[in-house]
Short mmCIF file of C-alpha atoms in Angstrom, two decimals:
data_model
loop_
_atom_site.label_atom_id
_atom_site.label_comp_id
_atom_site.label_asym_id
_atom_site.label_seq_id
_atom_site.Cartn_x
_atom_site.Cartn_y
_atom_site.Cartn_z
CA MET A 941 97.27 -189.68 40.62
CA GLY A 942 100.42 -187.65 39.76
CA LYS A 943 101.95 -184.76 41.57
CA LEU A 944 100.28 -181.39 41.42
CA CYS A 945 102.29 -178.11 41.16
CA MET A 946 100.63 -175.15 42.68
CA ILE A 947 101.81 -171.66 41.86
CA TYR A 948 100.39 -168.49 43.32
CA ASN A 949 101.61 -164.84 43.63
CA PHE A 950 101.54 -164.95 47.35
CA ALA A 951 99.80 -166.77 50.24
CA PRO A 952 96.72 -165.06 51.44
CA HIS A 953 95.49 -165.87 54.88
CA TYR A 954 91.87 -165.91 53.77
CA ARG A 955 92.67 -168.73 51.32
CA GLU A 956 94.15 -170.95 54.09
CA ALA A 957 91.20 -173.21 54.41
CA ILE A 958 90.94 -174.12 50.87
CA PHE A 959 94.70 -174.47 50.42
CA ARG A 960 94.80 -176.91 53.33
CA LEU A 961 92.05 -179.00 51.81
CA ILE A 962 93.94 -179.06 48.50
CA ASP A 963 97.09 -180.00 50.35
CA ALA A 964 95.37 -182.89 52.04
CA GLU A 965 93.62 -184.18 48.92
CA TYR A 966 96.50 -184.05 46.56
CA ASP A 967 100.25 -184.87 46.49
CA CYS A 968 101.29 -181.26 45.68
CA ASP A 969 104.21 -178.76 45.96
CA TRP A 970 103.44 -175.14 46.60
CA PHE A 971 105.29 -172.17 45.11
CA PHE A 972 104.20 -168.75 46.40
CA GLY A 973 105.60 -165.37 45.29
CA ASP A 974 106.64 -162.88 47.84
CA HIS A 975 104.43 -160.01 46.58
CA VAL A 976 104.15 -157.09 48.98
CA THR A 977 100.49 -156.49 49.85
CA ASN A 978 98.27 -155.17 52.76
CA ILE A 979 96.50 -158.61 52.87
CA LYS A 980 97.47 -160.79 55.78
CA SER A 981 99.57 -163.80 54.59
CA MET A 982 99.23 -167.25 55.89
CA ASP A 983 101.75 -169.55 57.61
CA LEU A 984 103.22 -171.74 55.10
CA SER A 985 104.28 -174.40 57.65
CA VAL A 986 100.66 -175.71 57.71
CA LEU A 987 101.22 -177.11 54.21
CA LYS A 988 103.23 -180.43 53.60
CA TRP A 989 105.66 -178.72 51.38
CA ALA A 990 105.84 -175.09 50.33
CA THR A 991 108.48 -172.46 49.34
CA THR A 992 108.64 -168.89 48.39
CA VAL A 993 109.80 -167.59 44.96
CA HIS A 994 110.87 -163.98 44.37
CA SER A 995 108.69 -161.78 42.39
CA CYS A 996 110.27 -158.87 40.67
CA THR A 997 109.06 -155.99 38.26
CA PHE A 998 109.35 -156.95 34.63
CA VAL A 999 110.37 -153.78 32.53
CA ARG A 1000 107.74 -151.67 34.39
CA ARG A 1001 104.82 -152.14 36.76
CA PRO A 1002 102.28 -153.68 36.86
CA LEU A 1003 104.10 -156.44 34.91
CA TYR A 1004 106.02 -158.79 37.04
CA TRP A 1005 108.01 -162.07 36.93
CA GLN A 1006 108.21 -164.92 39.34
CA ARG A 1007 111.74 -166.25 39.42
CA GLY A 1008 112.22 -169.99 38.92
CA VAL A 1009 108.64 -170.64 37.94
CA VAL A 1010 109.24 -171.35 34.34
CA SER A 1011 111.89 -173.88 35.10
CA LEU A 1012 109.25 -176.01 36.93
CA LEU A 1013 107.75 -176.81 33.59
CA PHE A 1014 110.88 -178.84 32.87
CA LYS A 1015 110.60 -181.00 35.98
CA LYS A 1016 109.59 -184.52 35.21
CA GLU A 1017 107.66 -185.10 38.45
CA TYR A 1018 105.04 -182.43 37.48
CA HIS A 1019 102.41 -183.14 34.82
CA THR A 1020 99.60 -180.81 36.12
CA TYR A 1021 100.07 -177.14 37.03
CA PHE A 1022 97.44 -175.07 38.96
CA MET A 1023 98.34 -171.33 38.83
CA LEU A 1024 96.98 -167.91 39.57
CA GLY A 1025 95.74 -166.65 36.30
CA GLU A 1026 96.99 -163.00 36.40
CA LEU A 1027 97.43 -161.40 33.08
CA TYR A 1028 100.26 -159.20 34.35
CA CYS A 1029 102.53 -162.07 35.35
CA VAL A 1030 104.99 -162.48 32.42
CA SER A 1031 106.37 -165.68 33.76
CA THR A 1032 102.89 -167.21 33.66
CA TRP A 1033 102.70 -166.23 29.84
CA VAL A 1034 106.09 -167.93 29.13
CA LEU A 1035 105.13 -171.04 31.00
CA LEU A 1036 101.89 -171.37 29.13
CA VAL A 1037 103.40 -170.79 25.73
CA LEU A 1038 106.29 -173.13 26.36
CA LYS A 1039 103.97 -175.79 27.62
CA ARG A 1040 102.04 -175.53 24.36
CA LEU A 1041 105.28 -175.84 22.23
CA LEU A 1042 107.37 -178.11 24.23
CA PHE A 1043 105.12 -180.17 26.52
CA PRO A 1044 101.71 -180.75 24.88
CA GLY A 1045 101.08 -183.60 27.29
CA LYS A 1046 101.33 -181.50 30.29
CA ARG A 1047 98.30 -179.58 31.74
CA VAL A 1048 98.04 -175.97 33.12
CA TYR A 1049 94.93 -174.77 34.85
CA LEU A 1050 94.47 -171.13 35.86
CA TRP A 1051 92.48 -169.81 38.90
CA SER A 1052 91.32 -166.28 38.18
CA HIS A 1053 88.88 -163.42 38.21
CA ALA A 1054 89.25 -163.68 34.44
CA TRP A 1055 86.62 -161.37 33.03
CA TYR A 1056 85.15 -158.19 34.64
CA GLY A 1057 83.08 -156.73 31.89
CA ARG A 1058 85.05 -153.53 31.63
CA GLU A 1059 87.88 -154.77 29.37
CA GLY A 1060 88.87 -152.59 26.44
CA ARG A 1061 89.87 -153.88 23.07
CA LEU A 1062 93.58 -154.43 23.87
CA LYS A 1063 92.83 -156.25 27.18
CA THR A 1064 90.14 -158.27 25.58
CA TRP A 1065 92.59 -159.34 22.90
CA LEU A 1066 95.39 -160.21 25.51
CA LYS A 1067 92.87 -162.15 27.73
CA LYS A 1068 91.54 -164.31 24.98
CA ARG A 1069 94.93 -165.36 24.05
CA PHE A 1070 96.05 -165.76 27.70
CA PHE A 1071 93.14 -168.01 28.80
CA HIS A 1072 92.95 -170.04 25.63
CA LEU A 1073 96.48 -171.24 26.38
CA ALA A 1074 95.29 -173.11 29.55
CA GLU A 1075 93.54 -176.40 29.71
CA GLY A 1076 90.89 -174.86 31.87
CA THR A 1077 90.09 -171.80 33.93
CA PHE A 1078 88.53 -171.74 37.43
CA VAL A 1079 86.69 -168.51 37.68
CA TYR A 1080 85.23 -166.86 40.78
CA GLY A 1081 81.65 -166.48 39.54
CA ASP A 1082 79.06 -167.19 36.93
CA TYR A 1083 79.05 -163.61 35.84
CA ALA A 1084 82.67 -163.97 34.63
CA ARG A 1085 81.87 -167.27 33.01
CA GLN A 1086 78.92 -165.93 31.13
CA LEU A 1087 81.04 -163.01 29.75
CA MET A 1088 83.71 -165.51 28.67
CA LEU A 1089 81.07 -167.67 26.88
CA ARG A 1090 80.04 -164.59 24.99
CA GLU A 1091 83.66 -164.08 23.88
CA GLY A 1092 83.72 -167.43 22.32
CA PHE A 1093 85.43 -169.55 25.04
CA ASP A 1094 84.49 -173.29 25.47
CA GLY A 1095 82.15 -173.75 28.49
CA SER A 1096 83.51 -177.15 29.17
CA ARG A 1097 86.76 -175.59 30.08
CA LEU A 1098 85.35 -172.85 32.47
CA PHE A 1099 84.58 -173.78 36.03
CA VAL A 1100 82.84 -171.66 38.73
CA ILE A 1101 84.91 -172.07 41.96
CA HIS A 1102 83.60 -168.97 44.00
CA ASN A 1103 85.39 -167.83 47.00
CA SER A 1104 85.62 -168.66 50.75
CA LEU A 1105 86.74 -167.80 54.17
CA ALA A 1106 87.61 -169.92 57.27
CA TYR A 1107 84.29 -171.62 57.00
CA ASP A 1108 84.76 -174.58 59.44
CA LYS A 1109 86.07 -172.27 62.19
CA GLN A 1110 83.21 -169.85 61.57
CA LEU A 1111 80.70 -172.53 61.57
CA GLN A 1112 81.62 -173.56 65.08
CA ILE A 1113 81.21 -170.03 66.09
CA ARG A 1114 77.88 -169.55 64.39
CA GLN A 1115 76.40 -172.65 66.11
CA ARG A 1116 77.00 -170.84 69.50
CA LEU A 1117 75.47 -167.41 68.58
CA GLN A 1118 72.61 -165.82 70.37
CA PRO A 1119 71.14 -162.32 70.18
CA THR A 1120 72.88 -159.84 72.47
CA PRO A 1121 72.11 -156.10 73.36
CA LEU A 1122 75.48 -155.17 71.88
CA TYR A 1123 74.07 -152.34 69.77
CA LYS A 1124 71.46 -151.09 72.17
CA ASN A 1125 73.96 -150.88 74.95
CA HIS A 1126 76.48 -148.86 72.79
CA PHE A 1127 74.09 -146.53 70.94
CA ASN A 1128 71.51 -146.43 73.76
CA ASN A 1129 68.59 -146.64 71.50
CA SER A 1130 66.54 -149.25 69.60
CA ASN A 1131 67.29 -148.03 66.02
CA SER A 1132 68.09 -150.48 63.22
CA ASN A 1133 71.67 -151.33 63.03
CA LEU A 1134 73.72 -151.18 59.81
CA VAL A 1135 77.22 -152.69 59.69
CA PHE A 1136 80.21 -152.64 57.32
CA ILE A 1137 83.18 -154.99 57.87
CA GLY A 1138 86.38 -154.67 55.87
CA ARG A 1139 89.25 -152.29 55.12
CA LEU A 1140 88.21 -148.67 55.18
CA THR A 1141 89.70 -147.81 51.75
CA LYS A 1142 88.59 -145.29 48.99
CA GLY A 1143 87.36 -148.13 46.95
CA LYS A 1144 84.69 -149.09 49.51
CA ARG A 1145 83.04 -145.72 49.31
CA ILE A 1146 81.83 -145.46 52.91
CA ASP A 1147 81.47 -141.76 52.18
CA TRP A 1148 78.43 -142.58 50.15
CA LEU A 1149 77.01 -144.62 53.04
CA LEU A 1150 77.46 -141.69 55.36
CA ALA A 1151 75.52 -139.51 52.96
CA ALA A 1152 72.79 -142.03 52.73
CA LEU A 1153 72.68 -142.23 56.52
CA ALA A 1154 72.22 -138.38 56.67
CA LEU A 1155 69.41 -138.67 54.18
CA LEU A 1156 67.63 -141.33 56.13
CA LYS A 1157 67.93 -139.13 59.31
CA GLU A 1158 66.32 -136.32 57.44
CA ASP A 1159 63.64 -138.67 56.41
CA GLY A 1160 62.93 -139.68 59.95
CA CYS A 1161 64.48 -143.08 59.68
CA SER A 1162 67.46 -142.94 62.00
CA CYS A 1163 69.78 -145.92 61.78
CA ASN A 1164 72.92 -146.80 63.73
CA LEU A 1165 76.05 -147.70 61.70
CA THR A 1166 79.05 -149.76 62.84
CA LEU A 1167 82.21 -149.66 60.79
CA VAL A 1168 84.40 -152.81 61.74
CA GLY A 1169 87.88 -152.20 60.29
CA SER A 1170 90.56 -149.73 59.83
CA GLY A 1171 92.43 -148.15 56.87
CA GLU A 1172 93.38 -145.06 54.98
CA GLN A 1173 89.94 -143.51 55.14
CA GLU A 1174 89.35 -143.94 58.91
CA LYS A 1175 90.17 -140.36 59.89
CA ALA A 1176 88.39 -138.78 56.99
CA LEU A 1177 85.23 -140.78 57.75
CA ARG A 1178 85.40 -139.69 61.44
CA THR A 1179 85.49 -136.14 60.21
CA LEU A 1180 82.76 -136.56 57.70
CA ALA A 1181 80.38 -138.15 60.30
CA GLU A 1182 80.90 -135.19 62.51
CA GLU A 1183 80.21 -132.73 59.60
CA LYS A 1184 76.99 -134.51 58.87
CA GLY A 1185 75.95 -134.57 62.54
CA LEU A 1186 76.04 -138.34 62.77
CA GLU A 1187 78.55 -138.81 65.61
CA GLY A 1188 75.84 -140.39 67.78
CA GLN A 1189 74.86 -142.79 65.02
CA VAL A 1190 78.31 -144.03 63.84
CA TRP A 1191 80.60 -146.29 65.66
CA LEU A 1192 84.04 -146.63 64.13
CA TYR A 1193 84.89 -149.93 65.93
CA GLY A 1194 88.28 -150.30 64.44
CA ALA A 1195 89.96 -153.46 63.12
CA CYS A 1196 88.93 -156.60 64.88
CA TYR A 1197 90.77 -159.95 64.58
CA ASP A 1198 88.76 -161.74 67.12
CA GLU A 1199 86.21 -163.82 65.08
CA GLU A 1200 83.93 -164.44 68.04
CA ARG A 1201 83.60 -160.60 68.39
CA ASN A 1202 83.13 -160.23 64.63
CA ALA A 1203 80.44 -162.78 64.58
CA GLU A 1204 78.57 -161.06 67.40
CA LEU A 1205 78.82 -157.69 65.55
CA LEU A 1206 77.47 -159.23 62.32
CA TYR A 1207 74.79 -161.53 63.83
CA ASN A 1208 73.21 -158.74 65.64
CA ALA A 1209 73.09 -156.14 62.81
CA ASP A 1210 70.21 -155.85 60.56
CA LEU A 1211 71.89 -155.27 57.31
CA CYS A 1212 75.52 -155.10 56.01
CA VAL A 1213 75.91 -152.23 53.52
CA SER A 1214 78.88 -152.11 51.14
CA PRO A 1215 78.59 -149.09 48.70
CA GLY A 1216 81.74 -149.90 46.71
CA ASN A 1217 82.83 -153.42 45.49
CA VAL A 1218 81.54 -155.82 48.16
CA GLY A 1219 84.12 -158.73 47.85
CA LEU A 1220 84.44 -161.24 50.77
CA THR A 1221 82.56 -158.78 53.11
CA ALA A 1222 79.34 -160.32 51.70
CA ILE A 1223 80.49 -163.90 52.48
CA HIS A 1224 81.71 -162.77 56.02
CA ALA A 1225 78.40 -161.06 56.72
CA MET A 1226 76.12 -163.86 55.47
CA MET A 1227 78.09 -166.47 57.18
CA PHE A 1228 76.76 -165.03 60.43
CA GLY A 1229 73.36 -164.42 59.03
CA THR A 1230 73.49 -160.74 58.03
CA PRO A 1231 71.96 -159.83 54.57
CA VAL A 1232 74.05 -157.54 52.29
CA ALA A 1233 73.07 -154.48 50.32
CA THR A 1234 75.56 -153.26 47.59
CA HIS A 1235 75.57 -151.67 44.26
CA ASP A 1236 74.26 -152.92 40.82
CA MET A 1237 77.20 -152.08 38.43
CA PHE A 1238 78.60 -155.55 38.28
CA LYS A 1239 81.64 -154.79 36.12
CA TYR A 1240 82.89 -152.76 39.18
CA GLN A 1241 81.99 -155.43 41.76
CA GLY A 1242 83.83 -158.33 43.51
CA PRO A 1243 82.53 -161.76 42.36
CA GLU A 1244 80.87 -162.31 45.72
CA PHE A 1245 78.06 -159.95 44.67
CA GLU A 1246 76.60 -163.19 43.27
CA ALA A 1247 75.84 -164.28 46.84
CA VAL A 1248 73.32 -161.44 46.96
CA LYS A 1249 69.90 -162.68 45.95
CA GLU A 1250 67.49 -159.70 45.63
CA GLY A 1251 64.98 -159.62 48.41
CA VAL A 1252 66.31 -162.83 49.97
CA THR A 1253 69.80 -162.51 51.00
CA GLY A 1254 70.06 -158.66 50.46
CA SER A 1255 69.46 -156.06 47.71
CA PHE A 1256 71.09 -153.87 45.22
CA PHE A 1257 71.11 -150.10 44.76
CA GLN A 1258 72.25 -147.81 42.06
CA TYR A 1259 76.18 -147.25 41.89
CA GLY A 1260 77.31 -144.01 43.25
CA ASP A 1261 73.98 -142.78 44.34
CA PRO A 1262 73.51 -142.01 48.14
CA ALA A 1263 69.78 -141.51 47.62
CA SER A 1264 69.44 -144.86 46.14
CA ILE A 1265 71.41 -146.44 48.95
CA ALA A 1266 69.06 -144.65 51.39
CA ARG A 1267 65.95 -145.91 49.62
CA SER A 1268 67.32 -149.51 49.48
CA ILE A 1269 68.18 -149.57 53.22
CA LYS A 1270 64.71 -148.12 54.12
CA ALA A 1271 62.86 -150.53 51.82
CA TRP A 1272 64.79 -153.52 53.20
CA LEU A 1273 64.18 -152.63 56.83
CA ALA A 1274 60.40 -152.08 56.18
CA GLU A 1275 59.92 -155.22 54.30
CA HIS A 1276 62.12 -157.65 56.23
CA GLY A 1277 62.06 -156.08 59.75
CA GLY A 1278 59.89 -158.89 61.16
CA LYS A 1279 61.73 -161.66 59.15
CA ARG A 1280 65.03 -161.64 60.81
CA GLU A 1281 65.29 -165.32 61.42
CA GLU A 1282 64.01 -166.16 57.97
CA VAL A 1283 66.67 -164.01 56.47
CA ARG A 1284 69.46 -165.42 58.63
CA ARG A 1285 68.49 -168.91 57.46
CA ALA A 1286 68.59 -167.69 53.77
CA CYS A 1287 72.11 -166.17 54.38
CA TYR A 1288 73.38 -169.37 56.04
CA ALA A 1289 72.07 -171.56 53.26
CA GLU A 1290 73.85 -169.38 50.49
CA VAL A 1291 77.21 -169.74 52.08
CA ASP A 1292 76.81 -173.39 53.17
CA ASN A 1293 75.69 -174.37 49.68
CA SER A 1294 78.12 -172.41 47.40
CA TRP A 1295 80.77 -170.09 49.25
CA ASN A 1296 82.81 -172.37 51.30
CA PRO A 1297 86.08 -174.34 50.94
CA HIS A 1298 84.32 -177.72 50.69
CA TYR A 1299 82.29 -176.54 47.66
CA GLN A 1300 85.48 -175.30 46.11
CA LEU A 1301 87.39 -178.55 46.59
CA ASP A 1302 84.38 -180.38 44.95
CA VAL A 1303 84.64 -178.24 41.99
CA ILE A 1304 88.37 -178.78 41.72
CA LYS A 1305 88.04 -182.62 42.19
CA ARG A 1306 85.52 -182.80 39.37
CA ASN A 1307 87.37 -180.70 36.88
CA LEU A 1308 91.17 -180.75 37.47
CA LYS A 1309 92.85 -183.72 35.90
CA VAL A 1310 96.00 -184.70 37.73
#
């Protein structure tokens, strides 16, 4: 087996588990960009060999260039490259083209969202050329893969890799979980408990969830809601909850980096609701047995929406419609109120089977030729 060259725009903490498995499985060197982001970064010292390369704007945003990356193509010790497949990274384009022209014996694989379903003509044209330059593309979900098949891509070069969090650590916590009166003690009632965990940003549209909560209250179905996270919308959401008379039903818990506590908050909730793009919130919730309700406009979703199996691990509602969110919540609670353990097991199985770093490594080992 040859040496693997891993190139990424930066080192996100949530990817540490899969990166460490790759590092243990392969003889690889890591090159991470220094992108500035609000996502927590990982400690590179946990990898055998990793370095940081400078990322800079190329002409104008969002185009950027990773310095020193193209020169890696000329190094004799690397024959296989595994890169983040980001359309706006100009150095990735150059490396792909030069590989085709000068090094046809070398292989470049991309790891990418790839297709969303909302691409216009120009982006579709660019993406077709970009992804066709690679030996293969590891996409986050089957939705993207199906869209690419419709665009004429070769299915044998498209591999569904999904996404994951710190599965092994979370599994140890999960095995110790027991029901607690956490919400009953805080809210001083026995209402059903909704939860959202993640950054409180505009894209998550928690305002739609508060509107739905108010509609449920008017309909005689009062629910508690706990928001675990912080962000730009925290103050506005607090004000909105007060305006809608929901102060006693909404707990703005704030950011929590204690996974034992996050596990308790999720495990004891009845339903996680994500009105905007759901992302890894779905995997985090299901890891600890909590079903997920989110919207049905998949071109605006994170790939993790695929973990939601209607009526089994969660449900879908109409995008941007608080009334539909309210109906979905009410229907789920009515139909699954007495099946909490059954739902927990279904959520566990979804993550255990498909949304963990061991699944991802298996996909890589079967399809990445080093």
